[in-house]
CSV table of N, CA and C in Angstrom, one decimal:
chain,number,residue,atom,x,y,z
A,1,MET,N,-89.1,112.4,-152.5
A,1,MET,CA,-90.0,112.5,-153.6
A,1,MET,C,-91.0,111.3,-153.7
A,2,ASN,N,-92.2,111.5,-154.1
A,2,ASN,CA,-93.2,110.5,-154.1
A,2,ASN,C,-93.7,110.2,-155.6
A,3,GLU,N,-94.2,109.1,-155.8
A,3,GLU,CA,-94.7,108.7,-157.1
A,3,GLU,C,-96.1,108.2,-156.9
A,4,LEU,N,-97.0,108.3,-157.9
A,4,LEU,CA,-98.3,107.7,-157.9
A,4,LEU,C,-98.2,106.3,-158.5
A,5,HIS,N,-98.6,105.3,-157.8
A,5,HIS,CA,-98.6,103.9,-158.3
A,5,HIS,C,-100.0,103.3,-158.0
A,6,GLY,N,-100.7,103.1,-159.1
A,6,GLY,CA,-102.0,102.5,-158.9
A,6,GLY,C,-102.9,103.3,-158.0
A,7,ASP,N,-103.2,102.8,-156.8
A,7,ASP,CA,-104.1,103.5,-155.9
A,7,ASP,C,-103.4,104.1,-154.7
A,8,GLY,N,-102.1,104.4,-154.8
A,8,GLY,CA,-101.4,104.9,-153.7
A,8,GLY,C,-100.3,105.9,-154.0
A,9,ILE,N,-99.9,106.6,-153.0
A,9,ILE,CA,-98.8,107.6,-153.0
A,9,ILE,C,-97.7,106.9,-152.2
A,10,TYR,N,-96.5,106.7,-152.9
A,10,TYR,CA,-95.4,106.0,-152.2
A,10,TYR,C,-94.1,106.7,-152.4
A,11,PRO,N,-93.3,106.8,-151.4
A,11,PRO,CA,-91.9,107.3,-151.6
A,11,PRO,C,-91.2,106.5,-152.6
A,12,VAL,N,-90.4,107.1,-153.5
A,12,VAL,CA,-89.7,106.4,-154.5
A,12,VAL,C,-88.8,105.3,-154.0
A,13,ALA,N,-88.2,105.6,-152.8
A,13,ALA,CA,-87.2,104.7,-152.3
A,13,ALA,C,-87.8,103.5,-151.5
A,14,ASN,N,-89.1,103.6,-151.2
A,14,ASN,CA,-89.8,102.5,-150.4
A,14,ASN,C,-90.6,101.6,-151.3
A,15,LYS,N,-90.9,100.4,-150.8
A,15,LYS,CA,-91.7,99.5,-151.5
A,15,LYS,C,-93.2,99.7,-151.1
A,16,LYS,N,-94.1,99.3,-151.9
A,16,LYS,CA,-95.5,99.3,-151.5
A,16,LYS,C,-95.8,98.3,-150.4
A,17,LEU,N,-96.8,98.7,-149.6
A,17,LEU,CA,-97.2,97.7,-148.5
A,17,LEU,C,-97.8,96.5,-149.2
A,18,SER,N,-97.8,95.4,-148.5
A,18,SER,CA,-98.3,94.2,-149.1
A,18,SER,C,-99.7,94.2,-149.4
A,19,SER,N,-100.6,94.9,-148.8
A,19,SER,CA,-102.0,95.0,-149.1
A,19,SER,C,-102.4,96.4,-149.4
A,20,PRO,N,-103.3,96.6,-150.4
A,20,PRO,CA,-103.7,98.0,-150.7
A,20,PRO,C,-104.5,98.5,-149.5
A,21,GLY,N,-104.2,99.8,-149.1
A,21,GLY,CA,-104.9,100.4,-148.0
A,21,GLY,C,-104.4,100.0,-146.7
A,22,ALA,N,-103.3,99.3,-146.6
A,22,ALA,CA,-102.8,98.8,-145.3
A,22,ALA,C,-102.4,99.9,-144.4
A,23,ALA,N,-102.1,101.1,-144.9
A,23,ALA,CA,-101.7,102.2,-144.0
A,23,ALA,C,-102.9,103.1,-143.9
A,24,ILE,N,-104.1,102.6,-143.6
A,24,ILE,CA,-105.3,103.4,-143.5
A,24,ILE,C,-105.3,104.2,-142.3
A,25,VAL,N,-106.2,105.3,-142.3
A,25,VAL,CA,-106.3,106.1,-141.1
A,25,VAL,C,-106.7,105.3,-139.9
A,26,GLY,N,-106.2,105.7,-138.7
A,26,GLY,CA,-106.5,105.0,-137.5
A,26,GLY,C,-105.7,103.7,-137.3
A,27,LYS,N,-104.7,103.5,-138.1
A,27,LYS,CA,-103.9,102.4,-138.0
A,27,LYS,C,-102.4,102.8,-138.0
A,28,ALA,N,-101.5,102.1,-137.4
A,28,ALA,CA,-100.1,102.4,-137.4
A,28,ALA,C,-99.3,101.2,-137.9
A,29,ARG,N,-98.4,101.4,-138.8
A,29,ARG,CA,-97.6,100.3,-139.3
A,29,ARG,C,-96.4,100.0,-138.3
A,30,ARG,N,-96.2,98.7,-138.1
A,30,ARG,CA,-95.0,98.3,-137.3
A,30,ARG,C,-94.3,97.3,-138.2
A,31,GLY,N,-93.2,97.8,-138.8
A,31,GLY,CA,-92.5,96.9,-139.8
A,31,GLY,C,-93.5,96.7,-140.9
A,32,TRP,N,-93.7,95.5,-141.3
A,32,TRP,CA,-94.7,95.2,-142.4
A,32,TRP,C,-96.0,94.8,-141.9
A,33,HIS,N,-96.2,94.9,-140.6
A,33,HIS,CA,-97.5,94.5,-140.0
A,33,HIS,C,-98.3,95.7,-139.7
A,34,VAL,N,-99.6,95.6,-139.6
A,34,VAL,CA,-100.5,96.7,-139.3
A,34,VAL,C,-101.2,96.4,-138.0
A,35,ALA,N,-101.1,97.4,-137.1
A,35,ALA,CA,-101.8,97.3,-135.8
A,35,ALA,C,-102.7,98.4,-135.5
A,36,LEU,N,-103.8,98.2,-134.9
A,36,LEU,CA,-104.8,99.2,-134.6
A,36,LEU,C,-104.2,100.2,-133.6
A,37,ALA,N,-104.2,101.5,-134.0
A,37,ALA,CA,-103.6,102.5,-133.1
A,37,ALA,C,-104.7,103.2,-132.3
A,38,ARG,N,-105.8,103.6,-132.9
A,38,ARG,CA,-107.0,104.2,-132.3
A,38,ARG,C,-108.1,104.3,-133.3
A,39,PRO,N,-109.3,104.3,-132.8
A,39,PRO,CA,-110.4,104.5,-133.8
A,39,PRO,C,-110.5,105.9,-134.3
A,40,LEU,N,-111.1,106.1,-135.4
A,40,LEU,CA,-111.3,107.5,-136.0
A,40,LEU,C,-112.5,108.0,-135.2
A,41,LEU,N,-112.3,109.2,-134.6
A,41,LEU,CA,-113.4,109.8,-133.8
A,41,LEU,C,-114.2,110.7,-134.7
A,42,LEU,N,-115.5,110.5,-134.7
A,42,LEU,CA,-116.4,111.3,-135.6
A,42,LEU,C,-117.2,112.2,-134.7
A,43,SER,N,-117.1,113.5,-135.0
A,43,SER,CA,-117.8,114.5,-134.3
A,43,SER,C,-118.6,115.4,-135.1
A,44,CYS,N,-118.5,115.3,-136.4
A,44,CYS,CA,-119.2,116.2,-137.3
A,44,CYS,C,-120.4,115.5,-137.9
A,45,SER,N,-121.6,116.2,-137.9
A,45,SER,CA,-122.8,115.6,-138.4
A,45,SER,C,-123.2,116.3,-139.7
A,46,LYS,N,-122.3,117.0,-140.3
A,46,LYS,CA,-122.7,117.7,-141.6
A,46,LYS,C,-122.8,116.6,-142.7
A,47,PRO,N,-123.6,116.8,-143.7
A,47,PRO,CA,-123.6,115.9,-144.8
A,47,PRO,C,-122.3,116.1,-145.6
A,48,MET,N,-122.0,115.0,-146.4
A,48,MET,CA,-120.8,115.0,-147.2
A,48,MET,C,-120.6,116.2,-148.0
A,49,GLY,N,-121.4,116.4,-149.0
A,49,GLY,CA,-121.3,117.6,-149.9
A,49,GLY,C,-119.9,118.2,-150.1
A,50,GLN,N,-119.8,119.4,-150.5
A,50,GLN,CA,-118.5,120.0,-150.7
A,50,GLN,C,-118.0,120.6,-149.4
A,51,LYS,N,-116.7,120.3,-149.1
A,51,LYS,CA,-116.1,120.8,-147.9
A,51,LYS,C,-114.8,121.6,-148.4
A,52,ARG,N,-114.4,122.5,-147.5
A,52,ARG,CA,-113.2,123.3,-147.8
A,52,ARG,C,-112.1,122.6,-147.0
A,53,ILE,N,-111.1,122.2,-147.7
A,53,ILE,CA,-109.9,121.5,-147.1
A,53,ILE,C,-108.6,122.2,-147.4
A,54,LEU,N,-107.8,122.2,-146.4
A,54,LEU,CA,-106.4,122.8,-146.6
A,54,LEU,C,-105.4,121.6,-146.5
A,55,VAL,N,-104.5,121.5,-147.5
A,55,VAL,CA,-103.5,120.4,-147.5
A,55,VAL,C,-102.2,121.1,-147.3
A,56,VAL,N,-101.5,120.7,-146.2
A,56,VAL,CA,-100.2,121.3,-145.9
A,56,VAL,C,-99.1,120.3,-145.8
A,57,ASP,N,-98.1,120.4,-146.7
A,57,ASP,CA,-97.0,119.5,-146.8
A,57,ASP,C,-95.9,120.1,-147.6
A,58,ASP,N,-94.7,119.9,-147.1
A,58,ASP,CA,-93.5,120.5,-147.8
A,58,ASP,C,-93.1,119.6,-149.0
A,59,GLU,N,-93.6,118.5,-149.2
A,59,GLU,CA,-93.4,117.7,-150.4
A,59,GLU,C,-94.3,118.1,-151.5
A,60,ASP,N,-93.8,118.7,-152.5
A,60,ASP,CA,-94.7,119.3,-153.6
A,60,ASP,C,-95.6,118.2,-154.2
A,61,VAL,N,-95.0,117.1,-154.6
A,61,VAL,CA,-95.7,116.0,-155.3
A,61,VAL,C,-96.9,115.5,-154.5
A,62,LEU,N,-96.6,115.2,-153.2
A,62,LEU,CA,-97.6,114.6,-152.3
A,62,LEU,C,-98.7,115.6,-152.1
A,63,ARG,N,-98.3,116.9,-151.8
A,63,ARG,CA,-99.3,117.9,-151.6
A,63,ARG,C,-100.2,118.1,-152.8
A,64,GLU,N,-99.7,118.2,-154.0
A,64,GLU,CA,-100.5,118.4,-155.2
A,64,GLU,C,-101.3,117.2,-155.5
A,65,LEU,N,-100.8,116.0,-155.4
A,65,LEU,CA,-101.6,114.8,-155.6
A,65,LEU,C,-102.8,114.7,-154.7
A,66,LEU,N,-102.6,114.9,-153.4
A,66,LEU,CA,-103.6,114.8,-152.5
A,66,LEU,C,-104.7,115.9,-152.7
A,67,ALA,N,-104.2,117.1,-153.0
A,67,ALA,CA,-105.2,118.2,-153.4
A,67,ALA,C,-106.0,117.8,-154.6
A,68,ASP,N,-105.4,117.2,-155.6
A,68,ASP,CA,-106.1,116.8,-156.8
A,68,ASP,C,-107.1,115.8,-156.5
A,69,ILE,N,-106.8,114.8,-155.7
A,69,ILE,CA,-107.7,113.7,-155.4
A,69,ILE,C,-108.9,114.3,-154.6
A,70,LEU,N,-108.7,115.1,-153.6
A,70,LEU,CA,-109.7,115.7,-152.9
A,70,LEU,C,-110.6,116.6,-153.7
A,71,ALA,N,-110.0,117.4,-154.6
A,71,ALA,CA,-110.8,118.2,-155.5
A,71,ALA,C,-111.7,117.4,-156.5
A,72,ARG,N,-111.2,116.2,-156.9
A,72,ARG,CA,-111.9,115.4,-157.8
A,72,ARG,C,-113.1,114.8,-157.0
A,73,GLU,N,-113.0,114.7,-155.7
A,73,GLU,CA,-114.1,114.2,-154.9
A,73,GLU,C,-115.2,115.3,-154.6
A,74,GLY,N,-114.9,116.5,-155.2
A,74,GLY,CA,-115.9,117.6,-155.1
A,74,GLY,C,-115.6,118.6,-154.0
A,75,HIS,N,-114.5,118.6,-153.4
A,75,HIS,CA,-114.1,119.5,-152.3
A,75,HIS,C,-113.4,120.7,-152.9
A,76,GLN,N,-113.5,121.8,-152.2
A,76,GLN,CA,-112.7,123.0,-152.5
A,76,GLN,C,-111.4,122.9,-151.7
A,77,VAL,N,-110.2,122.9,-152.4
A,77,VAL,CA,-109.0,122.6,-151.8
A,77,VAL,C,-108.0,123.7,-152.0
A,78,ASP,N,-107.3,124.1,-150.9
A,78,ASP,CA,-106.2,125.0,-151.0
A,78,ASP,C,-105.0,124.3,-150.5
A,79,THR,N,-103.8,124.7,-150.9
A,79,THR,CA,-102.5,124.0,-150.5
A,79,THR,C,-101.6,125.1,-149.9
A,80,ALA,N,-100.7,124.5,-149.0
A,80,ALA,CA,-99.7,125.3,-148.4
A,80,ALA,C,-98.4,124.5,-148.2
A,81,CYS,N,-97.3,125.1,-148.4
A,81,CYS,CA,-96.0,124.3,-148.4
A,81,CYS,C,-95.4,124.2,-147.0
A,82,ASP,N,-96.0,124.9,-146.1
A,82,ASP,CA,-95.5,124.9,-144.7
A,82,ASP,C,-96.5,125.4,-143.7
A,83,GLY,N,-96.3,125.4,-142.5
A,83,GLY,CA,-97.2,125.8,-141.5
A,83,GLY,C,-97.5,127.3,-141.5
A,84,LEU,N,-96.5,128.1,-141.8
A,84,LEU,CA,-96.7,129.6,-141.9
A,84,LEU,C,-97.6,130.0,-143.0
A,85,GLU,N,-97.4,129.3,-144.2
A,85,GLU,CA,-98.4,129.6,-145.3
A,85,GLU,C,-99.8,129.1,-144.9
A,86,ALA,N,-99.9,128.0,-144.2
A,86,ALA,CA,-101.2,127.5,-143.8
A,86,ALA,C,-101.9,128.5,-142.9
A,87,LEU,N,-101.1,129.1,-142.0
A,87,LEU,CA,-101.7,130.1,-141.1
A,87,LEU,C,-102.3,131.3,-141.9
A,88,ASP,N,-101.6,131.7,-143.0
A,88,ASP,CA,-102.1,132.7,-143.8
A,88,ASP,C,-103.5,132.3,-144.4
A,89,TRP,N,-103.6,131.1,-144.9
A,89,TRP,CA,-104.8,130.6,-145.5
A,89,TRP,C,-105.9,130.5,-144.4
A,90,LEU,N,-105.5,130.1,-143.2
A,90,LEU,CA,-106.5,130.0,-142.1
A,90,LEU,C,-107.0,131.4,-141.7
A,91,ASP,N,-106.2,132.4,-141.8
A,91,ASP,CA,-106.7,133.8,-141.5
A,91,ASP,C,-107.7,134.3,-142.5
A,92,GLN,N,-107.6,133.7,-143.7
A,92,GLN,CA,-108.5,134.2,-144.8
A,92,GLN,C,-109.8,133.4,-145.0
A,93,HIS,N,-109.8,132.1,-144.6
A,93,HIS,CA,-110.9,131.2,-144.8
A,93,HIS,C,-111.2,130.3,-143.7
A,94,HIS,N,-112.4,129.8,-143.6
A,94,HIS,CA,-112.7,128.7,-142.6
A,94,HIS,C,-112.6,127.4,-143.4
A,95,TYR,N,-111.9,126.4,-142.7
A,95,TYR,CA,-111.8,125.1,-143.3
A,95,TYR,C,-112.5,124.1,-142.5
A,96,ASP,N,-113.1,123.1,-143.2
A,96,ASP,CA,-113.7,122.0,-142.5
A,96,ASP,C,-112.7,121.0,-142.1
A,97,ALA,N,-111.6,120.9,-142.8
A,97,ALA,CA,-110.5,119.9,-142.5
A,97,ALA,C,-109.2,120.5,-142.9
A,98,VAL,N,-108.1,120.1,-142.2
A,98,VAL,CA,-106.7,120.4,-142.6
A,98,VAL,C,-105.9,119.1,-142.5
A,99,PHE,N,-105.4,118.7,-143.7
A,99,PHE,CA,-104.4,117.6,-143.8
A,99,PHE,C,-103.1,118.3,-143.6
A,100,THR,N,-102.3,117.8,-142.6
A,100,THR,CA,-101.0,118.4,-142.4
A,100,THR,C,-99.9,117.4,-142.1
A,101,ASP,N,-98.8,117.6,-142.7
A,101,ASP,CA,-97.6,116.8,-142.4
A,101,ASP,C,-97.1,117.1,-141.0
A,102,LEU,N,-96.5,116.2,-140.3
A,102,LEU,CA,-96.0,116.4,-139.0
A,102,LEU,C,-94.7,117.2,-139.0
A,103,GLN,N,-93.8,116.7,-139.9
A,103,GLN,CA,-92.5,117.2,-139.9
A,103,GLN,C,-92.3,118.1,-141.2
A,104,MET,N,-92.2,119.4,-140.9
A,104,MET,CA,-91.9,120.4,-142.0
A,104,MET,C,-91.0,121.4,-141.4
A,105,PRO,N,-90.2,122.0,-142.3
A,105,PRO,CA,-89.3,123.1,-141.9
A,105,PRO,C,-90.2,124.3,-141.4
A,106,GLY,N,-89.6,125.1,-140.5
A,106,GLY,CA,-90.3,126.3,-140.0
A,106,GLY,C,-91.4,125.9,-139.0
A,107,LEU,N,-92.6,126.1,-139.3
A,107,LEU,CA,-93.7,125.8,-138.4
A,107,LEU,C,-94.2,124.4,-138.8
A,108,ASP,N,-93.9,123.4,-137.9
A,108,ASP,CA,-94.3,122.0,-138.1
A,108,ASP,C,-95.7,121.7,-137.8
A,109,GLY,N,-96.1,120.4,-138.0
A,109,GLY,CA,-97.5,120.0,-137.7
A,109,GLY,C,-98.0,120.3,-136.3
A,110,PRO,N,-97.2,119.8,-135.3
A,110,PRO,CA,-97.7,120.1,-133.9
A,110,PRO,C,-97.9,121.6,-133.6
A,111,LYS,N,-97.0,122.4,-134.1
A,111,LYS,CA,-97.1,123.9,-133.8
A,111,LYS,C,-98.3,124.4,-134.6
A,112,LEU,N,-98.5,123.9,-135.8
A,112,LEU,CA,-99.7,124.4,-136.6
A,112,LEU,C,-101.0,124.0,-135.9
A,113,TYR,N,-101.0,122.8,-135.4
A,113,TYR,CA,-102.2,122.3,-134.6
A,113,TYR,C,-102.5,123.2,-133.4
A,114,GLU,N,-101.4,123.5,-132.7
A,114,GLU,CA,-101.6,124.4,-131.5
A,114,GLU,C,-102.1,125.8,-132.0
A,115,ALA,N,-101.6,126.3,-133.1
A,115,ALA,CA,-102.1,127.6,-133.6
A,115,ALA,C,-103.5,127.5,-134.1
A,116,ILE,N,-103.9,126.4,-134.7
A,116,ILE,CA,-105.3,126.3,-135.1
A,116,ILE,C,-106.2,126.3,-134.0
A,117,GLN,N,-105.9,125.6,-132.9
A,117,GLN,CA,-106.7,125.5,-131.7
A,117,GLN,C,-106.9,126.9,-131.1
A,118,LYS,N,-105.8,127.7,-131.1
A,118,LYS,CA,-105.9,129.1,-130.5
A,118,LYS,C,-106.7,130.0,-131.4
A,119,ARG,N,-106.5,129.9,-132.7
A,119,ARG,CA,-107.1,130.9,-133.6
A,119,ARG,C,-108.6,130.6,-133.9
A,120,GLN,N,-109.0,129.4,-134.0
A,120,GLN,CA,-110.3,129.1,-134.5
A,120,GLN,C,-111.4,129.0,-133.4
A,121,GLY,N,-111.0,129.1,-132.1
A,121,GLY,CA,-111.9,129.0,-131.1
A,121,GLY,C,-112.6,127.6,-131.0
A,122,GLU,N,-114.0,127.6,-131.0
A,122,GLU,CA,-114.7,126.4,-130.8
A,122,GLU,C,-115.1,125.8,-132.2
A,123,ASP,N,-115.0,126.5,-133.3
A,123,ASP,CA,-115.3,126.0,-134.6
A,123,ASP,C,-114.1,125.5,-135.3
A,124,LEU,N,-113.4,124.5,-134.7
A,124,LEU,CA,-112.2,124.0,-135.2
A,124,LEU,C,-112.4,123.1,-136.4
A,125,PRO,N,-111.5,123.3,-137.4
A,125,PRO,CA,-111.5,122.3,-138.5
A,125,PRO,C,-110.9,121.0,-138.0
A,126,ARG,N,-111.4,119.9,-138.5
A,126,ARG,CA,-110.7,118.6,-138.2
A,126,ARG,C,-109.3,118.6,-138.8
A,127,VAL,N,-108.4,118.0,-138.0
A,127,VAL,CA,-107.0,117.9,-138.5
A,127,VAL,C,-106.7,116.5,-138.7
A,128,ILE,N,-106.1,116.2,-139.8
A,128,ILE,CA,-105.6,114.8,-140.2
A,128,ILE,C,-104.1,115.0,-140.3
A,129,PHE,N,-103.4,114.2,-139.5
A,129,PHE,CA,-101.9,114.3,-139.6
A,129,PHE,C,-101.4,113.2,-140.5
A,130,MET,N,-100.4,113.6,-141.3
A,130,MET,CA,-99.7,112.7,-142.3
A,130,MET,C,-98.3,112.6,-141.8
A,131,THR,N,-97.8,111.4,-141.7
A,131,THR,CA,-96.4,111.2,-141.3
A,131,THR,C,-95.8,110.0,-141.9
A,132,GLY,N,-94.5,110.0,-142.1
A,132,GLY,CA,-93.8,108.8,-142.5
A,132,GLY,C,-93.2,108.1,-141.3
A,133,ASP,N,-93.3,108.6,-140.1
A,133,ASP,CA,-92.8,108.0,-138.9
A,133,ASP,C,-93.5,108.4,-137.7
A,134,ALA,N,-94.6,107.8,-137.4
A,134,ALA,CA,-95.5,108.1,-136.3
A,134,ALA,C,-94.8,107.9,-135.0
A,135,ALA,N,-93.8,107.0,-134.9
A,135,ALA,CA,-93.1,106.7,-133.7
A,135,ALA,C,-92.4,108.0,-133.1
A,136,LEU,N,-91.9,108.8,-134.1
A,136,LEU,CA,-91.2,110.0,-133.6
A,136,LEU,C,-92.1,111.0,-132.8
A,137,SER,N,-93.4,111.0,-133.1
A,137,SER,CA,-94.3,111.9,-132.5
A,137,SER,C,-95.4,111.2,-131.8
A,138,ALA,N,-95.1,110.0,-131.3
A,138,ALA,CA,-96.2,109.1,-130.7
A,138,ALA,C,-96.9,109.8,-129.6
A,139,ASP,N,-96.2,110.4,-128.7
A,139,ASP,CA,-96.9,111.0,-127.5
A,139,ASP,C,-97.8,112.2,-128.0
A,140,PHE,N,-97.4,113.0,-128.9
A,140,PHE,CA,-98.2,114.1,-129.4
A,140,PHE,C,-99.4,113.5,-130.1
A,141,LEU,N,-99.2,112.6,-131.0
A,141,LEU,CA,-100.4,112.0,-131.7
A,141,LEU,C,-101.4,111.3,-130.8
A,142,ARG,N,-100.9,110.7,-129.8
A,142,ARG,CA,-101.8,110.0,-128.9
A,142,ARG,C,-102.7,111.1,-128.1
A,143,ASP,N,-102.0,112.2,-127.7
A,143,ASP,CA,-102.7,113.2,-127.0
A,143,ASP,C,-103.7,114.0,-127.8
A,144,THR,N,-103.5,114.2,-129.1
A,144,THR,CA,-104.4,114.9,-130.0
A,144,THR,C,-105.7,114.2,-130.3
A,145,ARG,N,-105.6,112.8,-130.4
A,145,ARG,CA,-106.7,112.0,-130.7
A,145,ARG,C,-107.2,112.3,-132.1
A,146,GLU,N,-106.4,112.8,-133.0
A,146,GLU,CA,-106.8,113.1,-134.3
A,146,GLU,C,-106.4,112.0,-135.2
A,147,PRO,N,-107.0,111.8,-136.4
A,147,PRO,CA,-106.7,110.7,-137.3
A,147,PRO,C,-105.3,110.9,-137.9
A,148,ILE,N,-104.7,109.8,-138.3
A,148,ILE,CA,-103.3,109.8,-138.8
A,148,ILE,C,-103.4,109.0,-140.1
A,149,LEU,N,-102.7,109.6,-141.1
A,149,LEU,CA,-102.5,108.8,-142.4
A,149,LEU,C,-101.0,108.6,-142.4
A,150,GLU,N,-100.5,107.4,-142.3
A,150,GLU,CA,-99.1,107.1,-142.4
A,150,GLU,C,-98.7,107.0,-143.8
A,151,LYS,N,-97.6,107.7,-144.1
A,151,LYS,CA,-97.0,107.6,-145.5
A,151,LYS,C,-96.1,106.3,-145.5
A,152,PRO,N,-96.2,105.6,-146.6
A,152,PRO,CA,-97.1,105.8,-147.7
A,152,PRO,C,-98.5,105.4,-147.4
A,153,PHE,N,-99.5,106.2,-147.9
A,153,PHE,CA,-100.9,105.8,-147.7
A,153,PHE,C,-101.5,105.7,-149.1
A,154,SER,N,-102.6,104.9,-149.1
A,154,SER,CA,-103.3,104.7,-150.4
A,154,SER,C,-104.2,105.9,-150.6
A,155,LEU,N,-104.5,106.1,-151.9
A,155,LEU,CA,-105.5,107.2,-152.2
A,155,LEU,C,-106.8,106.9,-151.7
A,156,SER,N,-107.2,105.7,-151.6
A,156,SER,CA,-108.5,105.3,-151.1
A,156,SER,C,-108.6,105.6,-149.6
A,157,ALA,N,-107.4,105.5,-148.9
A,157,ALA,CA,-107.4,105.8,-147.5
A,157,ALA,C,-107.6,107.3,-147.3
A,158,ALA,N,-107.0,108.1,-148.1
A,158,ALA,CA,-107.2,109.6,-148.0
A,158,ALA,C,-108.7,110.0,-148.3
A,159,ARG,N,-109.3,109.3,-149.3
A,159,ARG,CA,-110.7,109.6,-149.6
A,159,ARG,C,-111.5,109.1,-148.4
A,160,GLY,N,-111.2,107.9,-147.9
A,160,GLY,CA,-112.0,107.3,-146.8
A,160,GLY,C,-112.0,108.2,-145.5
A,161,VAL,N,-110.9,108.8,-145.2
A,161,VAL,CA,-110.8,109.6,-144.0
A,161,VAL,C,-111.8,110.8,-144.1
A,162,VAL,N,-111.8,111.4,-145.3
A,162,VAL,CA,-112.7,112.6,-145.5
A,162,VAL,C,-114.1,112.1,-145.4
A,163,LYS,N,-114.4,111.0,-146.1
A,163,LYS,CA,-115.8,110.5,-146.0
A,163,LYS,C,-116.2,110.2,-144.6
A,164,ALA,N,-115.3,109.6,-143.8
A,164,ALA,CA,-115.6,109.2,-142.4
A,164,ALA,C,-115.7,110.5,-141.5
A,165,LEU,N,-114.9,111.5,-141.8
A,165,LEU,CA,-115.0,112.7,-141.0
A,165,LEU,C,-116.3,113.4,-141.2
A,166,PHE,N,-116.9,113.4,-142.4
A,166,PHE,CA,-118.1,114.2,-142.7
A,166,PHE,C,-119.3,113.3,-143.0
A,167,ARG,N,-119.3,112.1,-142.5
A,167,ARG,CA,-120.4,111.2,-142.7
A,167,ARG,C,-121.6,111.7,-141.9
A,168,GLU,N,-122.8,111.6,-142.5
A,168,GLU,CA,-124.0,111.9,-141.8
A,168,GLU,C,-124.3,110.9,-140.8
A,169,ASN,N,-124.7,111.3,-139.6
A,169,ASN,CA,-125.0,110.4,-138.5
A,169,ASN,C,-126.4,109.9,-138.6
């Protein structure tokens, strides 16, 4: 279960990181230190404006908080509690971005990512992976070259990744 504390979403059992935004996209935590994992790759030249975003996570509180934050930023947001529900949404709508947890029951993040690539052809939504333990899926994450938000992450980091993905060039 997660709680909202100030500017971050944090698991109840864990402590906040020492600096706000320490677990920002494109970075990976090692213990209490932050090390650069890879840069955020920008390929979209659309203006910020309203984007359609799908948030996929089996943790109800995290999913709803992130959806609320993104909606307050002016985006149209749908939510799914697992990869199978996400595929239903993807069949019905085009999304500019998909925030997905890596580890979920049923269809997990890596399998959802594979299905998105097959279903959407060349007009792929950007995928942002959320995880509490990037080391478990390090090879997969390195190969996808997609942004990562490590849990716990700050709300400003979630906002920042969306702004970075859709920044005008």
